[in-house]
Tab-separated table of C-alpha atoms in Angstrom:
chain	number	residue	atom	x	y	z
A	274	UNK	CA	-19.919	-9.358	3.879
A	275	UNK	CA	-18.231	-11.840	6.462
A	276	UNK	CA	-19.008	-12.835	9.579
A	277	UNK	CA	-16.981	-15.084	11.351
A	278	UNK	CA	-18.631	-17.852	13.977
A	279	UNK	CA	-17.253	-20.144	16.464
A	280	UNK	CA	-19.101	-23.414	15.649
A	281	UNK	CA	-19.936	-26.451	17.614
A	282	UNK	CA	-18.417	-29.310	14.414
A	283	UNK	CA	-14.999	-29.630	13.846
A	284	UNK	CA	-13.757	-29.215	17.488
A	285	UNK	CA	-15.163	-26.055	17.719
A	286	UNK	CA	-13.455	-24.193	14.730
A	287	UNK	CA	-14.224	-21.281	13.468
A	288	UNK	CA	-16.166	-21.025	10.542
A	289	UNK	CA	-16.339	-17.711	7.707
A	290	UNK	CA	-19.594	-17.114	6.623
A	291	UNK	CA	-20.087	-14.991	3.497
A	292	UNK	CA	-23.354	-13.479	2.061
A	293	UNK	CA	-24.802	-10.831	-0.284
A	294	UNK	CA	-21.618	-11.754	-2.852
A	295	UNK	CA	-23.001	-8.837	-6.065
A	296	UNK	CA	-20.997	-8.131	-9.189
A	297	UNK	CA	-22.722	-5.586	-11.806
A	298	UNK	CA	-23.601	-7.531	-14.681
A	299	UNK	CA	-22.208	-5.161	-16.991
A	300	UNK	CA	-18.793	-5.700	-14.914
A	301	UNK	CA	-18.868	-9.641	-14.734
A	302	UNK	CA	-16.176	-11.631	-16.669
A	303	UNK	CA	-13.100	-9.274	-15.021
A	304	UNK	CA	-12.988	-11.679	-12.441
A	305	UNK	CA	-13.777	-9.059	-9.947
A	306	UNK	CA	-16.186	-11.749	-7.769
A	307	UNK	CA	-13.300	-14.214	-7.882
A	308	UNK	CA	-10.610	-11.494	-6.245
A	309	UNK	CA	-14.172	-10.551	-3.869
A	310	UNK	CA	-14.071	-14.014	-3.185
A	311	UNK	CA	-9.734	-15.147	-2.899
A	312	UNK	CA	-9.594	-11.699	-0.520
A	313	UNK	CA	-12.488	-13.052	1.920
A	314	UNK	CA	-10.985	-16.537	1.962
A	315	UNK	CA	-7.528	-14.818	2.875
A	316	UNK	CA	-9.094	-13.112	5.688
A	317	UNK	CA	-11.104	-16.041	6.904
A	318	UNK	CA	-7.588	-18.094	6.761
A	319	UNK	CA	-6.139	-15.187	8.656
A	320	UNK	CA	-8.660	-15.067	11.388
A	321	UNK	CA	-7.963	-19.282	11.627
A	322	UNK	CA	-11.011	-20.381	10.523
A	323	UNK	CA	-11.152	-24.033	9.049
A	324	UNK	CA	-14.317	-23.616	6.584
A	325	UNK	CA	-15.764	-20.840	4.888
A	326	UNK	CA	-19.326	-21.193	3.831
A	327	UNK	CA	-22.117	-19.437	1.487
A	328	UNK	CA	-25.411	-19.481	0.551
A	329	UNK	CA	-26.768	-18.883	-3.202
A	330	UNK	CA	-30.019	-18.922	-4.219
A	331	UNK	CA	-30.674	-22.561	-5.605
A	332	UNK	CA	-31.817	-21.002	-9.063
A	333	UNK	CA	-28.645	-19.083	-9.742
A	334	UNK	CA	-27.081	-22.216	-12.040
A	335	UNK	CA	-24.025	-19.664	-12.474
A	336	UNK	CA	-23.487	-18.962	-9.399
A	337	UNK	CA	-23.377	-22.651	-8.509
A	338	UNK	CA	-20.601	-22.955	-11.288
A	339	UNK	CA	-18.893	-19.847	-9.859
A	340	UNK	CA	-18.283	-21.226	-6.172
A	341	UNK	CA	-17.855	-24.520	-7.753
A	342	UNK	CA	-14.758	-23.406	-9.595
A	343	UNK	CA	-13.627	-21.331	-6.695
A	344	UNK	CA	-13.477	-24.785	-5.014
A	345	UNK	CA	-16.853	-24.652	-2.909
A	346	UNK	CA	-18.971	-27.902	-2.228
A	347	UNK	CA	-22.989	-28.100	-2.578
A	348	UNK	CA	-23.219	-29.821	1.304
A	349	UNK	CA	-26.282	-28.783	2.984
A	350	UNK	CA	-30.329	-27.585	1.937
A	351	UNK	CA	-31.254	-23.928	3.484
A	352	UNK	CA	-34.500	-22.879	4.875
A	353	UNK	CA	-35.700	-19.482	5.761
A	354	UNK	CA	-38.490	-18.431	7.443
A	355	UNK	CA	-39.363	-14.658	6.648
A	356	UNK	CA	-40.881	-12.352	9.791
């Protein structure tokens, strides 16, 4: 899923967020979550947004190492609050 916000940092540029990123794990390795992941950049570029941004669960060590290939940055700590 991607949503795309206008931000208040960076001038006001537009920002991609994307969430809920699933592969089967009987289907990872085919590099089907790094096409998931090139397409949603593309379309983030296309819509002129300057950063694209995720969350991961902090346990997911692979994921980490996923994004981190893909180019992503740890910046920033998340909190939720659950309703």
């Amino acid at each position: 899923q991607i949503s795309y916000l206008a931000g208040l940092s960076l001038r006001g540029a537009w920002r991609g967020q994307i969430e809920a990123v699933r592969v089967a794990a009987d289907r990872r390795g085919e590099r089907l979550g790094q096409l998931l992941l090139e397409w949603a950049i593309g379309e983030c570029r296309k819509r002129g947004c300057r950063v694209v941004q995720l969350t991961t669960n902090k346990s997911r060590a692979d994921a980490h190492r996923f994004y981190e290939r893909l180019g992503f940055k740890a910046s920033h700590i998340g909190y939720k609050l659950e309703l």
